[in-house]
GROMACS .gro file of C-alpha atoms in nm:
model
  335
    1MET     CA    1   4.061   3.361  -3.186
    2LYS     CA    2   3.698   3.277  -3.291
    3LYS     CA    3   3.753   2.915  -3.178
    4HIS     CA    4   3.874   3.041  -2.839
    5ARG     CA    5   3.563   3.261  -2.796
    6VAL     CA    6   3.334   2.974  -2.880
    7LEU     CA    7   3.511   2.751  -2.617
    8LYS     CA    8   3.482   3.036  -2.367
    9ILE     CA    9   3.107   3.062  -2.429
   10ILE     CA   10   3.061   2.690  -2.394
   11GLY     CA   11   3.265   2.692  -2.070
   12ILE     CA   12   3.047   2.976  -1.932
   13ILE     CA   13   2.724   2.783  -2.022
   14LEU     CA   14   2.856   2.466  -1.870
   15ALA     CA   15   2.961   2.643  -1.553
   16ALA     CA   16   2.624   2.817  -1.521
   17LEU     CA   17   2.453   2.486  -1.573
   18LEU     CA   18   2.659   2.333  -1.299
   19VAL     CA   19   2.586   2.619  -1.061
   20PHE     CA   20   2.222   2.588  -1.143
   21MET     CA   21   2.219   2.210  -1.066
   22LEU     CA   22   2.415   2.263  -0.745
   23VAL     CA   23   2.180   2.544  -0.629
   24ILE     CA   24   1.860   2.353  -0.692
   25ASN     CA   25   1.992   2.054  -0.517
   26ILE     CA   26   2.107   2.259  -0.210
   27ILE     CA   27   1.788   2.467  -0.170
   28PRO     CA   28   1.568   2.273   0.076
   29PRO     CA   29   1.249   2.182  -0.111
   30LYS     CA   30   0.904   2.246   0.029
   31LYS     CA   31   0.775   1.954   0.235
   32ASN     CA   32   0.492   1.759   0.073
   33VAL     CA   33   0.324   1.724   0.411
   34GLU     CA   34   0.413   1.886   0.739
   35ASN     CA   35   0.350   1.595   0.971
   36ASN     CA   36   0.402   1.246   0.833
   37PRO     CA   37   0.367   0.947   1.076
   38PHE     CA   38   0.484   0.718   0.804
   39VAL     CA   39   0.839   0.860   0.797
   40VAL     CA   40   1.074   0.696   1.050
   41GLU     CA   41   1.338   0.889   1.234
   42LYS     CA   42   1.687   0.893   1.077
   43GLY     CA   43   1.875   0.585   1.179
   44SER     CA   44   1.562   0.399   1.283
   45LEU     CA   45   1.454   0.058   1.140
   46PRO     CA   46   1.171   0.054   0.887
   47MET     CA   47   0.820  -0.022   0.983
   48ILE     CA   48   0.653  -0.357   0.917
   49ALA     CA   49   0.349  -0.336   0.692
   50ALA     CA   50   0.141  -0.656   0.676
   51HIS     CA   51   0.042  -0.685   0.316
   52ARG     CA   52  -0.315  -0.800   0.302
   53GLY     CA   53  -0.276  -0.867   0.678
   54GLY     CA   54   0.016  -1.108   0.610
   55GLY     CA   55  -0.119  -1.360   0.361
   56ASP     CA   56   0.170  -1.606   0.401
   57CYS     CA   57   0.098  -1.637   0.777
   58ASN     CA   58  -0.284  -1.634   0.784
   59PRO     CA   59  -0.579  -1.614   0.550
   60GLU     CA   60  -0.539  -1.282   0.379
   61ASN     CA   61  -0.764  -0.985   0.460
   62THR     CA   62  -0.947  -1.159   0.743
   63LEU     CA   63  -0.978  -1.038   1.102
   64LEU     CA   64  -0.775  -1.342   1.199
   65ALA     CA   65  -0.481  -1.223   0.988
   66PHE     CA   66  -0.513  -0.859   1.103
   67ARG     CA   67  -0.516  -0.978   1.473
   68GLU     CA   68  -0.216  -1.202   1.427
   69ALA     CA   69  -0.026  -0.937   1.244
   70VAL     CA   70  -0.077  -0.675   1.524
   71ASP     CA   71  -0.082  -0.892   1.830
   72THR     CA   72   0.165  -1.171   1.746
   73TYR     CA   73   0.405  -1.007   1.494
   74GLY     CA   74   0.381  -0.654   1.620
   75VAL     CA   75   0.336  -0.488   1.280
   76ASP     CA   76   0.329  -0.111   1.262
   77ILE     CA   77   0.098  -0.089   0.959
   78ILE     CA   78  -0.190  -0.286   0.812
   79GLU     CA   79  -0.209  -0.274   0.433
   80SER     CA   80  -0.501  -0.380   0.221
   81ASP     CA   81  -0.752  -0.293  -0.051
   82LEU     CA   82  -1.111  -0.176  -0.021
   83TYR     CA   83  -1.418  -0.250  -0.220
   84LEU     CA   84  -1.773  -0.128  -0.180
   85THR     CA   85  -2.050  -0.387  -0.139
   86LYS     CA   86  -2.386  -0.364  -0.303
   87ASP     CA   87  -2.540  -0.227   0.018
   88GLY     CA   88  -2.267   0.037   0.087
   89TYR     CA   89  -2.010  -0.140   0.324
   90LEU     CA   90  -1.637  -0.108   0.261
   91VAL     CA   91  -1.475  -0.454   0.287
   92TYR     CA   92  -1.121  -0.575   0.255
   93ASN     CA   93  -1.026  -0.793  -0.049
   94HIS     CA   94  -0.750  -0.777  -0.305
   95ASP     CA   95  -0.963  -0.861  -0.607
   96SER     CA   96  -1.298  -0.733  -0.715
   97TYR     CA   97  -1.439  -1.087  -0.683
   98ILE     CA   98  -1.413  -1.344  -0.403
   99ASP     CA   99  -1.398  -1.681  -0.573
  100GLU     CA  100  -1.029  -1.740  -0.511
  101THR     CA  101  -1.037  -1.671  -0.136
  102CYS     CA  102  -1.354  -1.834  -0.012
  103ASN     CA  103  -1.572  -2.142  -0.066
  104ILE     CA  104  -1.851  -1.974  -0.265
  105ASN     CA  105  -1.798  -2.240  -0.539
  106GLY     CA  106  -1.839  -2.540  -0.301
  107ASP     CA  107  -1.559  -2.785  -0.276
  108LEU     CA  108  -1.386  -2.708  -0.598
  109SER     CA  109  -1.008  -2.695  -0.579
  110LEU     CA  110  -0.836  -2.360  -0.621
  111GLU     CA  111  -0.707  -2.466  -0.953
  112GLU     CA  112  -1.060  -2.550  -1.077
  113VAL     CA  113  -1.173  -2.215  -0.941
  114GLU     CA  114  -0.905  -2.023  -1.121
  115THR     CA  115  -0.995  -2.203  -1.447
  116LEU     CA  116  -1.374  -2.121  -1.388
  117CYS     CA  117  -1.284  -1.755  -1.327
  118ASP     CA  118  -1.102  -1.722  -1.657
  119ASP     CA  119  -1.448  -1.653  -1.783
  120LYS     CA  120  -1.537  -1.323  -1.601
  121ALA     CA  121  -1.905  -1.409  -1.625
  122ASN     CA  122  -1.848  -1.684  -1.366
  123ARG     CA  123  -1.697  -1.458  -1.108
  124HIS     CA  124  -1.883  -1.343  -0.790
  125TYR     CA  125  -1.822  -0.968  -0.763
  126ILE     CA  126  -1.825  -0.781  -0.435
  127GLU     CA  127  -2.023  -0.495  -0.586
  128ASP     CA  128  -2.306  -0.735  -0.667
  129MET     CA  129  -2.332  -0.885  -0.317
  130THR     CA  130  -2.461  -0.748   0.015
  131LEU     CA  131  -2.247  -0.775   0.334
  132GLU     CA  132  -2.480  -1.036   0.470
  133GLU     CA  133  -2.440  -1.249   0.162
  134LEU     CA  134  -2.056  -1.213   0.169
  135ARG     CA  135  -2.055  -1.317   0.534
  136GLN     CA  136  -2.196  -1.661   0.454
  137TYR     CA  137  -1.853  -1.779   0.335
  138ASN     CA  138  -1.533  -1.902   0.483
  139PHE     CA  139  -1.244  -1.681   0.368
  140GLY     CA  140  -0.985  -1.919   0.505
  141TYR     CA  141  -1.103  -2.200   0.284
  142TYR     CA  142  -0.804  -2.207   0.039
  143PHE     CA  143  -0.537  -2.093   0.285
  144GLU     CA  144  -0.236  -2.324   0.318
  145ASP     CA  145  -0.006  -2.294   0.614
  146LYS     CA  146   0.378  -2.326   0.572
  147ASN     CA  147   0.342  -2.706   0.573
  148GLY     CA  148   0.101  -2.693   0.279
  149ASP     CA  149  -0.200  -2.792   0.494
  150ARG     CA  150  -0.545  -2.629   0.451
  151ILE     CA  151  -0.606  -2.596   0.815
  152TYR     CA  152  -0.929  -2.386   0.796
  153LYS     CA  153  -1.094  -2.574   0.507
  154ASP     CA  154  -1.350  -2.746   0.738
  155ALA     CA  155  -1.387  -2.475   0.998
  156ALA     CA  156  -1.715  -2.529   1.171
  157ASP     CA  157  -1.765  -2.164   1.269
  158PRO     CA  158  -1.561  -1.931   1.043
  159ALA     CA  159  -1.704  -1.618   1.216
  160ALA     CA  160  -1.578  -1.725   1.554
  161LEU     CA  161  -1.230  -1.764   1.411
  162GLY     CA  162  -1.237  -1.432   1.233
  163LEU     CA  163  -1.262  -1.592   0.887
  164GLN     CA  164  -1.550  -1.391   0.743
  165ILE     CA  165  -1.488  -1.101   0.514
  166ALA     CA  166  -1.393  -0.792   0.723
  167THR     CA  167  -1.526  -0.437   0.702
  168VAL     CA  168  -1.326  -0.124   0.748
  169GLU     CA  169  -1.535  -0.038   1.056
  170GLN     CA  170  -1.465  -0.377   1.214
  171LEU     CA  171  -1.087  -0.322   1.172
  172PHE     CA  172  -1.090   0.019   1.319
  173GLU     CA  173  -1.304  -0.089   1.613
  174GLU     CA  174  -1.085  -0.398   1.673
  175PHE     CA  175  -0.770  -0.195   1.741
  176TYR     CA  176  -0.887   0.154   1.832
  177GLU     CA  177  -0.857   0.116   2.210
  178SER     CA  178  -0.578  -0.136   2.223
  179HIS     CA  179  -0.348   0.010   1.946
  180PRO     CA  180  -0.422   0.377   1.900
  181GLY     CA  181  -0.097   0.424   1.726
  182LEU     CA  182  -0.165   0.169   1.453
  183LEU     CA  183  -0.113   0.294   1.100
  184PHE     CA  184  -0.309   0.196   0.780
  185ILE     CA  185  -0.233   0.184   0.407
  186VAL     CA  186  -0.550   0.138   0.202
  187GLU     CA  187  -0.622   0.147  -0.168
  188ILE     CA  188  -0.973   0.236  -0.295
  189LYS     CA  189  -1.021  -0.007  -0.582
  190ASN     CA  190  -1.360   0.121  -0.706
  191GLY     CA  191  -1.365   0.389  -0.972
  192GLY     CA  192  -1.638   0.627  -1.085
  193GLN     CA  193  -1.941   0.690  -0.861
  194ARG     CA  194  -1.877   0.384  -0.646
  195GLY     CA  195  -1.533   0.509  -0.586
  196PHE     CA  196  -1.669   0.850  -0.485
  197ASP     CA  197  -1.900   0.671  -0.245
  198ALA     CA  198  -1.616   0.471  -0.107
  199CYS     CA  199  -1.419   0.786  -0.030
  200ARG     CA  200  -1.716   0.940   0.152
  201ILE     CA  201  -1.791   0.627   0.351
  202LEU     CA  202  -1.429   0.584   0.456
  203TYR     CA  203  -1.411   0.944   0.564
  204GLU     CA  204  -1.742   0.918   0.756
  205THR     CA  205  -1.622   0.600   0.924
  206LEU     CA  206  -1.295   0.769   1.033
  207GLN     CA  207  -1.498   1.041   1.202
  208ARG     CA  208  -1.596   0.779   1.460
  209TYR     CA  209  -1.230   0.688   1.514
  210PRO     CA  210  -1.064   1.034   1.510
  211GLU     CA  211  -0.717   0.908   1.619
  212TYR     CA  212  -0.690   0.718   1.298
  213LEU     CA  213  -0.768   1.021   1.077
  214ASP     CA  214  -0.403   1.122   1.064
  215GLN     CA  215  -0.274   0.763   1.061
  216ILE     CA  216  -0.405   0.641   0.733
  217VAL     CA  217  -0.269   0.689   0.381
  218ILE     CA  218  -0.500   0.630   0.084
  219GLY     CA  219  -0.403   0.519  -0.263
  220THR     CA  220  -0.591   0.462  -0.588
  221PHE     CA  221  -0.524   0.384  -0.948
  222HIS     CA  222  -0.822   0.592  -1.065
  223ASP     CA  223  -0.746   0.964  -1.154
  224GLU     CA  224  -1.094   1.075  -1.063
  225ILE     CA  225  -1.068   0.922  -0.715
  226GLU     CA  226  -0.735   1.088  -0.667
  227GLN     CA  227  -0.899   1.416  -0.750
  228GLU     CA  228  -1.203   1.347  -0.528
  229LEU     CA  229  -0.966   1.290  -0.230
  230LYS     CA  230  -0.788   1.613  -0.301
  231ASP     CA  231  -1.109   1.815  -0.349
  232LYS     CA  232  -1.333   1.668  -0.081
  233HIS     CA  233  -1.095   1.528   0.175
  234PRO     CA  234  -0.776   1.728   0.152
  235SER     CA  235  -0.677   1.656   0.514
  236LEU     CA  236  -0.634   1.281   0.448
  237LEU     CA  237  -0.286   1.160   0.356
  238ARG     CA  238  -0.251   1.012   0.005
  239GLY     CA  239  -0.015   0.773  -0.160
  240ALA     CA  240   0.138   0.859  -0.492
  241PRO     CA  241  -0.060   0.736  -0.796
  242THR     CA  242   0.140   0.543  -1.057
  243GLY     CA  243   0.199   0.839  -1.286
  244THR     CA  244   0.282   1.078  -1.006
  245ALA     CA  245   0.523   0.824  -0.855
  246ALA     CA  246   0.692   0.773  -1.193
  247LYS     CA  247   0.727   1.159  -1.241
  248PHE     CA  248   0.873   1.190  -0.889
  249VAL     CA  249   1.125   0.910  -0.947
  250LEU     CA  250   1.228   1.059  -1.281
  251THR     CA  251   1.299   1.396  -1.131
  252GLN     CA  252   1.511   1.231  -0.868
  253PHE     CA  253   1.717   1.049  -1.131
  254LEU     CA  254   1.773   1.376  -1.317
  255GLY     CA  255   1.848   1.570  -1.009
  256VAL     CA  256   1.577   1.831  -1.059
  257ASN     CA  257   1.335   1.731  -0.791
  258ILE     CA  258   1.279   2.088  -0.694
  259PHE     CA  259   1.048   2.109  -0.995
  260ASP     CA  260   0.822   1.826  -0.876
  261GLY     CA  261   0.497   1.972  -0.751
  262SER     CA  262   0.345   1.666  -0.607
  263ASP     CA  263   0.170   1.660  -0.264
  264PHE     CA  264   0.154   1.295  -0.171
  265ALA     CA  265   0.268   1.158   0.163
  266CYS     CA  266   0.396   0.810   0.069
  267LEU     CA  267   0.596   0.671  -0.230
  268GLN     CA  268   0.492   0.315  -0.257
  269ILE     CA  269   0.711   0.139  -0.511
  270PRO     CA  270   0.859  -0.202  -0.599
  271THR     CA  271   1.235  -0.246  -0.596
  272SER     CA  272   1.235  -0.248  -0.974
  273TYR     CA  273   1.011  -0.188  -1.272
  274ASP     CA  274   1.030  -0.339  -1.624
  275LEU     CA  275   0.994  -0.084  -1.903
  276GLY     CA  276   1.150  -0.309  -2.165
  277ILE     CA  277   1.471  -0.246  -1.962
  278GLU     CA  278   1.463  -0.302  -1.583
  279ILE     CA  279   1.467   0.024  -1.387
  280PHE     CA  280   1.592  -0.031  -1.032
  281LEU     CA  281   1.415   0.177  -0.772
  282ASP     CA  282   1.595   0.051  -0.456
  283LYS     CA  283   1.824   0.355  -0.446
  284LYS     CA  284   1.942   0.552  -0.149
  285THR     CA  285   1.922   0.865  -0.359
  286ILE     CA  286   1.548   0.820  -0.409
  287ILE     CA  287   1.498   0.765  -0.040
  288ASP     CA  288   1.705   1.065   0.062
  289ARG     CA  289   1.542   1.297  -0.183
  290ALA     CA  290   1.196   1.183  -0.074
  291HIS     CA  291   1.293   1.242   0.290
  292ARG     CA  292   1.381   1.602   0.206
  293ARG     CA  293   1.021   1.646   0.110
  294ASN     CA  294   0.899   1.458   0.419
  295ILE     CA  295   0.775   1.170   0.191
  296ALA     CA  296   0.785   0.815   0.330
  297VAL     CA  297   0.933   0.550   0.097
  298GLN     CA  298   0.756   0.213   0.120
  299TYR     CA  299   0.866  -0.090  -0.082
  300TRP     CA  300   0.631  -0.375  -0.187
  301THR     CA  301   0.594  -0.671  -0.185
  302ILE     CA  302   0.907  -0.809  -0.013
  303ASN     CA  303   0.913  -1.168   0.107
  304ASP     CA  304   1.287  -1.249   0.075
  305ALA     CA  305   1.514  -1.204   0.385
  306ASP     CA  306   1.813  -1.077   0.183
  307GLU     CA  307   1.602  -0.822  -0.002
  308MET     CA  308   1.463  -0.715   0.327
  309ARG     CA  309   1.812  -0.659   0.464
  310ARG     CA  310   1.921  -0.454   0.162
  311LEU     CA  311   1.621  -0.228   0.209
  312ILE     CA  312   1.676  -0.193   0.583
  313GLU     CA  313   2.035  -0.088   0.515
  314LEU     CA  314   1.917   0.167   0.252
  315GLY     CA  315   1.711   0.339   0.520
  316CYS     CA  316   1.359   0.297   0.378
  317ASP     CA  317   1.051   0.382   0.593
  318CYS     CA  318   0.854   0.068   0.548
  319ILE     CA  319   0.869  -0.279   0.400
  320MET     CA  320   0.534  -0.433   0.294
  321THR     CA  321   0.540  -0.813   0.318
  322ASP     CA  322   0.318  -1.113   0.304
  323ASP     CA  323   0.537  -1.266   0.572
  324PRO     CA  324   0.554  -1.034   0.875
  325GLU     CA  325   0.692  -1.309   1.088
  326LEU     CA  326   1.003  -1.333   0.869
  327LEU     CA  327   1.045  -0.958   0.854
  328LYS     CA  328   1.018  -0.939   1.232
  329GLN     CA  329   1.304  -1.194   1.255
  330VAL     CA  330   1.521  -1.002   1.009
  331LEU     CA  331   1.467  -0.677   1.195
  332ALA     CA  332   1.562  -0.841   1.524
  333GLU     CA  333   1.910  -0.896   1.370
  334TYR     CA  334   1.957  -0.520   1.366
  335GLN     CA  335   1.821  -0.457   1.707
   0.00000   0.00000   0.00000
């Protein structure tokens, strides 16, 4: 009799737990953002985001790369990283130093430069240089085309070809009239006070290009910069910081996403993450649950055609790639 009562209690608890799990997964969660231009309509193909402007096709983070990405490959989104110069300009570059993308070290090979930069004291950091100083160099110097040729190494006029370092203002101005619907993914790389200044300068620049105010999503790895964006510029869309993204993904795996209190607009993730064991993130459940919150799911950095096809079929919102030409060809298969 006692055993029967224990089993009955356990059954009631399990039933209550089941009902609870069903209810929290049926109740529509609150949207993270009301209007999200980075979410595609259901059944639509994902957007193309040119990672660093499409570094496999053109010299990364240059105006040449950005122009080709938009005008030739028809990308929907330009993705890149921002650093603040010594004199207060926001420029596009992946690293905090410029040695591996331009000819600041003369005619050294890229391998020699990489060896040189193993010692951080030898690096030329953006924060220590003015925009005028940075513009002296050819940022297509080490670029190799798909035949392995360094076609811009001896460019006589890098500026005319769009091979100088690019500022955020230049990029907005370049496309504002011709492509008012262009979207942007940027990451503010500076932390601390320089990061705060970068947030302010970016916001002030966007005031001169108001159409882009709602078409840019901003990410950062610095907690204090994330808080600065929330406090000082709450109208700007934000990407999920690493910790917030991990928490969101975990709640999706456990089916308790209703308890996630995040307010980011874009979940920017790789297809997998190694935590000692490989955690696969290319899951339709993650995408579907994010869409319930009006969150865009954007995968990086995808340069393989088969992987692109798998993500297209999962229904993601965006694929970030170094090779927008390839992704354009793959998407054409579905059109």
